[in-house]
Amino acid sequence: MGASEELEYLKSLVTQLNQKISTLESKAKAAATPTPAQQLRTILVGPPGAGKGTQAPRIRDEFCVCHLATGDMLREQVQAKTPLGVQAKKIMDAGGLVSDDIMVGIIQDQLDNNKACKNGFVLDGFPRTVPQAQKLDGMLNARGEKLDSVVQLLIDDQLLISRITGRLIHGPSGRTYHKEFNPPKKAGVDDVTGEKLIQRSDDNVDTLRKRLASFHAQTGPVVDYYRTKGLWHGIDAAQSPSVVWDSMRSIFVAKK
């Protein structure tokens, strides 16, 4: 074989190898892209202090979905002065409640524009009423999507009160401690910065009882709504966070 022939032969091998690499890369990319059946759309329900703030980030990270905490989203829209945020601010400044349509619109805006939501979402703090649940269903149906599950963190009110009234917070970072269950290394100060820890003004027994009574009154009908649809799952939130997570994850995996 002459030098020119050998060169042409090697070039053809390189071309074949490049084509093979391209094919394998395409297959790997397709396998890594979640299909609708692999995605997750769930709602996390629970009273203040039940552990939603602990579990929602784990769901987000494990299943590569976005965490939609409606209170945070509303504040972000107002601060960014988006059209929805401007509407919401006018209503709140007048002492009114932000409408269900605006809240569902804020969620839809995230699903449309937040790349983190491409594989699904974990929704925290919404819906609080049956009409809100119905509007959420309507918006998802219009998108050709539907909920996979609704997970409720169940815990006795008295245990919850004892959890929350012992809660200590480092304001700048949001790190939380508990006087009994998770105390700081040095009483009253943050482990990382050494700055003073605070207790939220609404973390007191009387305020908590009112908040819990309101939560149960609102949430009962919503839970019943999803229960009739076969989407509801209850988890004992009095267990350790790791046990709660294992129970929760098994629900999501079983839906696949």
Coordinates of C-alpha atoms in Angstrom, one line a residue:
M1 CA 0.0 0.0 0.0
G2 CA 1.4 3.4 -1.1
A3 CA 1.7 6.4 1.2
S4 CA -1.3 8.1 -0.4
E5 CA -3.5 5.0 -0.2
E6 CA -2.6 4.5 3.5
L7 CA -3.4 8.2 4.2
E8 CA -6.8 7.8 2.6
Y9 CA -7.5 4.6 4.5
L10 CA -6.6 6.3 7.8
K11 CA -8.8 9.3 6.9
S12 CA -11.7 6.9 6.3
L13 CA -11.1 5.3 9.7
V14 CA -11.2 8.7 11.4
T15 CA -14.5 9.6 9.6
Q16 CA -16.0 6.3 10.7
L17 CA -14.8 6.8 14.3
N18 CA -16.2 10.3 14.4
Q19 CA -19.6 9.1 13.2
K20 CA -19.6 6.3 15.8
I21 CA -18.7 8.8 18.5
S22 CA -21.5 11.2 17.4
T23 CA -24.1 8.3 17.4
L24 CA -23.0 7.2 20.9
E25 CA -23.2 10.8 22.2
S26 CA -26.7 11.2 20.8
K27 CA -27.8 8.0 22.4
A28 CA -26.3 9.0 25.8
K29 CA -27.9 12.4 25.6
A30 CA -31.3 10.9 24.9
A31 CA -31.0 8.4 27.8
A32 CA -30.1 11.2 30.2
T33 CA -33.1 13.4 29.2
P34 CA -36.1 12.6 31.4
T35 CA -39.3 11.6 29.6
P36 CA -42.6 12.8 31.0
A37 CA -43.0 9.4 32.7
Q38 CA -39.7 10.1 34.6
Q39 CA -40.6 13.6 35.7
L40 CA -42.0 14.5 39.1
R41 CA -44.8 17.0 39.9
T42 CA -45.8 16.9 43.6
I43 CA -47.3 19.0 46.3
L44 CA -45.9 19.0 49.8
V45 CA -48.5 19.7 52.5
G46 CA -47.9 20.3 56.2
P47 CA -48.3 22.7 59.1
P48 CA -45.5 25.2 60.1
G49 CA -42.6 23.3 61.5
A50 CA -43.6 19.9 60.1
G51 CA -40.4 19.7 58.0
K52 CA -41.3 21.0 54.6
G53 CA -38.3 23.2 54.6
T54 CA -36.1 20.2 55.3
Q55 CA -37.6 17.8 52.8
A56 CA -38.4 20.1 49.8
P57 CA -34.8 20.8 49.0
R58 CA -34.0 17.1 49.1
I59 CA -36.8 16.4 46.6
R60 CA -35.4 19.2 44.5
D61 CA -31.9 17.9 44.5
E62 CA -32.7 14.2 44.2
F63 CA -35.2 14.5 41.3
C64 CA -33.7 17.6 39.6
V65 CA -36.9 19.6 39.9
C66 CA -37.6 23.1 41.0
H67 CA -38.9 24.0 44.5
L68 CA -41.8 26.4 44.2
A69 CA -42.4 28.0 47.6
T70 CA -45.3 30.4 46.8
G71 CA -44.5 32.9 49.5
D72 CA -40.9 33.3 48.3
M73 CA -42.1 33.5 44.6
L74 CA -44.6 36.2 45.4
R75 CA -42.0 38.3 47.2
E76 CA -39.6 37.9 44.3
Q77 CA -42.2 39.0 41.7
V78 CA -43.0 42.1 43.8
Q79 CA -39.4 43.0 44.2
A80 CA -38.7 42.4 40.5
K81 CA -41.7 44.6 39.6
T82 CA -43.0 42.1 37.1
P83 CA -46.6 42.7 35.8
L84 CA -47.9 40.0 38.2
G85 CA -45.8 41.4 41.0
V86 CA -47.2 45.0 40.4
Q87 CA -50.7 43.6 40.5
A88 CA -50.0 41.7 43.7
K89 CA -48.4 44.7 45.4
K90 CA -51.4 46.9 44.7
I91 CA -53.7 44.3 46.3
M92 CA -51.5 43.8 49.3
D93 CA -50.9 47.5 49.8
A94 CA -54.7 47.9 49.9
G95 CA -54.9 45.2 52.6
G96 CA -56.4 42.6 50.3
L97 CA -55.5 39.0 49.5
V98 CA -53.7 38.2 46.3
S99 CA -56.2 36.4 44.0
D100 CA -56.0 32.8 43.0
D101 CA -55.5 33.7 39.4
I102 CA -52.4 35.8 40.2
M103 CA -50.9 33.0 42.3
V104 CA -51.5 30.4 39.6
G105 CA -50.1 32.9 37.1
I106 CA -46.9 33.2 39.2
I107 CA -46.6 29.4 39.3
Q108 CA -47.2 29.2 35.5
D109 CA -44.5 31.8 34.9
Q110 CA -42.0 29.6 36.8
L111 CA -43.0 26.6 34.8
D112 CA -42.6 28.5 31.5
N113 CA -39.4 30.4 32.3
N114 CA -37.4 28.6 35.1
K115 CA -35.1 26.0 33.5
A116 CA -34.9 24.2 36.8
C117 CA -38.6 23.3 36.3
K118 CA -38.1 21.3 33.1
N119 CA -38.2 18.0 35.0
G120 CA -41.1 19.0 37.2
F121 CA -41.6 20.7 40.6
V122 CA -42.3 20.3 44.3
L123 CA -44.9 22.9 45.3
D124 CA -44.9 24.2 48.8
G125 CA -47.5 26.5 50.3
F126 CA -50.1 26.2 47.6
P127 CA -53.0 25.3 47.1
R128 CA -54.6 26.3 50.4
T129 CA -58.2 26.0 49.2
V130 CA -60.2 23.8 46.9
P131 CA -60.8 26.6 44.4
Q132 CA -57.0 27.1 44.3
A133 CA -56.5 23.4 43.7
Q134 CA -59.0 23.4 40.9
K135 CA -57.3 26.4 39.2
L136 CA -54.0 24.7 39.5
D137 CA -55.4 21.5 37.9
G138 CA -56.8 23.7 35.1
M139 CA -53.5 25.4 34.4
L140 CA -51.6 22.0 34.4
N141 CA -54.2 20.4 32.1
A142 CA -53.8 23.3 29.7
R143 CA -50.1 22.5 29.6
G144 CA -50.7 18.8 29.1
E145 CA -49.4 18.0 32.5
K146 CA -50.8 16.6 35.8
L147 CA -49.8 16.0 39.4
D148 CA -48.1 12.8 40.4
S149 CA -48.7 13.0 44.1
V150 CA -49.7 15.1 47.1
V151 CA -47.7 14.3 50.2
Q152 CA -48.9 15.4 53.6
L153 CA -46.6 15.6 56.6
L154 CA -48.7 14.5 59.6
I155 CA -47.7 15.5 63.1
D156 CA -49.5 16.0 66.4
D157 CA -50.1 19.7 67.2
Q158 CA -48.6 19.5 70.7
L159 CA -45.4 17.9 69.5
L160 CA -45.2 20.5 66.7
I161 CA -45.6 23.4 69.3
S162 CA -42.8 21.9 71.4
R163 CA -40.6 21.7 68.3
I164 CA -41.3 25.3 67.2
T165 CA -41.2 27.1 70.5
G166 CA -37.6 25.8 71.0
R167 CA -36.5 26.9 67.6
L168 CA -33.5 29.3 67.3
I169 CA -32.5 31.1 64.1
H170 CA -29.4 32.7 62.7
G171 CA -31.0 35.6 60.8
P172 CA -28.4 36.4 58.1
S173 CA -28.0 32.7 56.9
G174 CA -31.3 31.2 57.9
R175 CA -29.6 28.4 59.8
T176 CA -31.9 26.9 62.4
Y177 CA -31.2 25.2 65.7
H178 CA -33.4 23.8 68.5
K179 CA -32.8 24.2 72.2
E180 CA -33.5 20.5 72.9
F181 CA -33.2 18.6 69.6
N182 CA -30.4 20.4 67.8
P183 CA -28.7 22.9 70.2
P184 CA -25.8 25.1 69.0
K185 CA -22.4 24.2 70.3
K186 CA -22.4 27.3 72.5
A187 CA -25.8 28.3 73.9
G188 CA -27.4 31.2 72.0
V189 CA -24.9 31.7 69.2
D190 CA -24.4 30.4 65.7
D191 CA -21.9 27.6 65.3
V192 CA -20.4 29.2 62.1
T193 CA -20.2 32.9 62.8
G194 CA -20.6 33.1 66.6
E195 CA -23.3 35.7 66.1
K196 CA -26.4 35.8 68.3
L197 CA -29.3 33.5 67.6
I198 CA -32.9 34.8 67.7
Q199 CA -36.3 33.3 68.3
R200 CA -39.0 34.5 65.9
S201 CA -41.7 36.6 67.5
D202 CA -44.5 34.4 66.2
D203 CA -42.8 31.2 67.6
N204 CA -45.0 31.3 70.7
V205 CA -47.7 29.0 71.9
D206 CA -50.7 31.3 71.5
T207 CA -49.7 32.4 68.0
L208 CA -48.9 28.8 66.9
R209 CA -52.3 27.5 68.1
K210 CA -54.1 30.1 66.0
R211 CA -51.9 29.3 63.0
L212 CA -52.4 25.6 63.4
A213 CA -56.2 26.0 63.8
S214 CA -56.3 28.0 60.6
F215 CA -54.1 25.5 58.8
H216 CA -56.3 22.6 59.7
A217 CA -59.5 24.4 58.7
Q218 CA -58.1 25.4 55.3
T219 CA -56.2 22.2 54.5
G220 CA -58.8 19.6 55.4
P221 CA -61.0 20.2 52.3
V222 CA -57.9 20.4 50.1
V223 CA -56.6 17.0 51.4
D224 CA -60.0 15.5 50.8
Y225 CA -60.1 16.9 47.3
Y226 CA -56.8 15.2 46.4
R227 CA -57.7 12.0 48.3
T228 CA -60.7 11.5 46.0
K229 CA -58.3 11.8 43.1
G230 CA -56.1 9.0 44.5
L231 CA -53.1 11.4 44.8
W232 CA -52.9 11.8 48.6
H233 CA -50.2 10.2 50.7
G234 CA -49.7 10.7 54.4
I235 CA -46.4 10.4 56.2
D236 CA -45.7 10.4 59.9
A237 CA -43.5 13.6 60.3
A238 CA -42.8 12.9 64.0
Q239 CA -40.1 10.4 62.8
S240 CA -36.5 11.5 62.1
P241 CA -35.9 13.5 58.9
S242 CA -34.1 10.6 57.3
V243 CA -36.9 8.2 57.9
V244 CA -39.4 10.7 56.6
W245 CA -37.3 11.1 53.5
D246 CA -37.1 7.4 52.9
S247 CA -40.9 7.1 53.1
M248 CA -41.4 10.1 50.8
R249 CA -38.8 8.9 48.2
S250 CA -40.5 5.5 48.0
I251 CA -43.8 7.2 47.1
F252 CA -42.1 9.2 44.2
V253 CA -40.2 6.1 42.9
A254 CA -43.3 4.0 43.0
K255 CA -45.0 6.5 40.7
K256 CA -42.4 6.0 38.0

